[in-house]
Coordinates of C-alpha atoms and ligand atoms in Angstrom, one line a residue:
M7 CA -30.4 -4.6 -13.4
K8 CA -27.1 -3.3 -12.1
I9 CA -24.4 -4.3 -9.7
S10 CA -23.1 -1.4 -7.7
K11 CA -20.6 -1.2 -4.8
Q12 CA -19.6 1.7 -2.7
C13 CA -16.1 2.5 -1.5
E14 CA -15.3 4.1 1.8
V15 CA -12.0 6.0 2.5
L16 CA -11.5 7.3 6.0
L17 CA -9.4 10.4 6.9
H18 CA -7.3 10.7 10.1
D19 CA -5.1 13.2 11.8
E20 CA -1.7 11.6 12.4
E21 CA -1.8 12.4 16.2
N22 CA -5.0 10.3 16.6
L23 CA -3.6 7.2 15.1
A24 CA -2.7 4.1 17.1
E25 CA 1.0 3.7 18.0
N26 CA 1.5 0.7 15.7
I27 CA 0.2 2.7 12.7
I28 CA 2.5 5.6 13.6
N29 CA 5.4 3.2 13.8
L30 CA 4.6 1.8 10.4
L31 CA 4.3 5.3 8.9
N32 CA 7.8 6.1 10.2
D33 CA 9.1 2.7 8.8
A34 CA 7.5 3.4 5.4
N35 CA 8.9 6.9 5.3
E36 CA 12.4 5.5 6.1
S37 CA 12.0 2.9 3.4
A38 CA 10.9 5.5 0.9
K39 CA 14.2 7.3 1.4
K40 CA 15.9 4.1 0.2
A41 CA 13.8 3.7 -3.0
Y42 CA 15.5 3.6 -6.3
A43 CA 13.5 6.0 -8.4
P44 CA 15.9 8.1 -10.6
Y45 CA 13.5 8.1 -13.5
S46 CA 10.2 9.1 -11.9
K47 CA 11.7 10.9 -8.9
F48 CA 8.6 9.6 -7.1
R49 CA 9.8 7.6 -4.1
V50 CA 7.4 5.3 -2.4
G51 CA 7.8 3.4 0.9
A52 CA 5.6 0.5 2.1
A53 CA 5.6 -1.1 5.5
L54 CA 3.4 -4.0 6.3
A55 CA 2.6 -5.7 9.5
L56 CA 1.9 -9.4 9.8
E57 CA -0.6 -10.7 12.4
T58 CA 2.3 -12.3 14.2
G59 CA 4.0 -8.9 14.7
E60 CA 6.7 -8.9 12.1
T61 CA 7.2 -5.8 9.9
V62 CA 8.3 -6.1 6.3
L63 CA 9.4 -3.1 4.2
G64 CA 9.5 -2.3 0.5
N65 CA 10.2 0.6 -1.7
N66 CA 9.9 1.2 -5.5
Q67 CA 12.8 -0.3 -7.5
E68 CA 13.0 1.3 -11.0
N69 CA 15.1 0.0 -13.9
A70 CA 16.6 1.4 -17.0
A71 CA 14.2 -0.9 -18.9
Y72 CA 11.2 0.9 -17.3
P73 CA 8.6 -1.9 -17.2
S74 CA 11.1 -4.1 -15.3
G75 CA 10.8 -2.0 -12.2
L76 CA 8.4 -2.7 -9.4
C77 CA 6.2 -0.7 -7.1
A78 CA 6.9 -0.4 -3.4
E79 CA 3.7 -2.3 -2.4
R80 CA 4.6 -5.3 -4.4
V81 CA 8.2 -5.3 -3.3
A82 CA 6.9 -5.4 0.3
V83 CA 4.1 -8.0 -0.1
F84 CA 6.2 -10.3 -2.3
A85 CA 9.0 -10.1 0.3
A86 CA 6.5 -10.9 3.0
K87 CA 5.1 -13.9 1.2
A88 CA 8.6 -15.1 0.2
N89 CA 9.8 -15.0 3.8
F90 CA 6.6 -15.8 5.7
P91 CA 4.6 -17.9 3.2
D92 CA 1.9 -18.6 5.8
G93 CA 2.0 -15.1 7.2
V94 CA -1.2 -13.1 7.4
I95 CA -0.9 -9.4 6.4
S96 CA -3.0 -7.3 8.6
T97 CA -1.9 -3.7 7.7
L98 CA -0.1 -2.0 4.9
V99 CA 1.1 1.5 5.2
I100 CA 2.3 3.6 2.3
T101 CA 4.1 6.9 2.1
V102 CA 5.4 9.0 -0.8
L103 CA 8.5 11.3 -1.1
T104 CA 8.3 13.5 -4.1
D105 CA 8.3 17.1 -5.3
I106 CA 6.0 16.2 -8.1
P107 CA 2.5 17.7 -7.6
V108 CA 0.0 14.9 -7.3
K109 CA -3.5 15.3 -8.6
Q110 CA -5.4 13.7 -5.7
G111 CA -4.9 14.2 -2.0
F112 CA -3.5 10.8 -1.8
T113 CA -2.1 8.2 -4.2
P114 CA -3.7 4.8 -3.7
P115 CA -1.8 1.6 -4.9
C116 CA -1.8 1.2 -8.6
G117 CA -4.1 -1.4 -10.2
S118 CA -1.5 -4.1 -10.5
C119 CA -0.6 -3.7 -6.8
L120 CA -4.3 -3.8 -5.9
Q121 CA -4.8 -7.0 -7.8
V122 CA -1.8 -8.6 -5.9
L123 CA -3.2 -7.4 -2.6
W124 CA -6.7 -8.5 -3.5
D125 CA -5.5 -12.0 -4.3
I126 CA -3.4 -12.3 -1.1
Q127 CA -6.3 -11.0 0.9
N128 CA -8.6 -13.7 -0.6
R129 CA -6.1 -16.4 0.1
Q130 CA -5.6 -15.4 3.7
K131 CA -9.3 -14.8 4.3
T132 CA -8.5 -11.8 6.5
P133 CA -8.9 -8.2 5.4
I134 CA -5.8 -6.0 4.8
E135 CA -6.2 -2.5 6.2
I136 CA -4.4 0.1 4.1
F137 CA -3.1 3.5 5.4
I138 CA -1.7 6.1 3.0
K139 CA 0.0 9.3 3.9
G140 CA -1.2 11.9 1.3
A141 CA 0.6 14.7 -0.3
D142 CA -1.6 16.9 1.9
N143 CA -0.1 15.1 5.0
Q144 CA -3.4 13.7 6.0
I145 CA -3.7 10.0 6.6
Y146 CA -6.3 8.1 4.4
S147 CA -7.3 4.5 5.2
V148 CA -9.5 1.7 3.9
N149 CA -10.4 -1.3 6.0
N150 CA -10.2 -3.8 3.1
V151 CA -8.6 -4.0 -0.3
N152 CA -12.1 -4.3 -1.8
Q153 CA -12.7 -0.6 -1.0
F154 CA -10.1 0.2 -3.7
L155 CA -10.7 -2.8 -6.0
P156 CA -14.3 -3.9 -5.7
F157 CA -14.0 -6.4 -8.5
G158 CA -10.7 -8.2 -8.4
F159 CA -9.8 -11.0 -10.9
E160 CA -10.3 -14.5 -9.6
L161 CA -10.2 -17.8 -11.4
Ligands
LIG17 N1 4.7 3.4 -7.7 C1 4.7 2.7 -6.5 O1 5.7 2.3 -5.9 N2 3.5 2.3 -6.0 C2 2.3 2.6 -6.7 O2 1.2 2.1 -6.3 C3 2.3 3.5 -7.8 C4 3.6 3.8 -8.4 C5 6.0 3.7 -8.2 C6 6.3 3.1 -9.6 C7 7.3 4.0 -10.2 O3 8.6 3.7 -9.7 C8 6.9 5.3 -9.6 O4 6.1 5.1 -8.5 C9 6.2 6.2 -10.6 O5 5.1 5.6 -11.1

């Protein structure tokens, strides 16, 4: 007996994306420029859209006490839930600014960010679509957090 789940990541050319996604990509890129990442030199920008049309931005905020810093995705989703507690997140767009060579074509949210996204997605009962601009300049997307985190933690 085994439980197995598949994950599906789509690839897009930027010019074929819907206008709202292109706008969010630009927003995320602008937000990445404002990241505070002097230690890693890996700046990340996140732009999310609520179902009601608001955009909320985040970027990574590092700290001299390294573990006290926070990823761009959690800065954005926590800001969204702090300011719009009943808001439903429909789309999250992530971009990266770095000269560091990355090992994969794209960098998905880290495990902690995925757990936060997974929990919020469960609470809102609406899938969160994620778009990521890869180091190769291609756009990768998943239609649901479960594609990256098939078994989230739930009590
Ligand atoms: N980082 C993010 O902002 N998002 C992720 O999902 C992965 C990592 C940040 C944390 C840290 O400031 C830097 O990137 C290097 O790990």
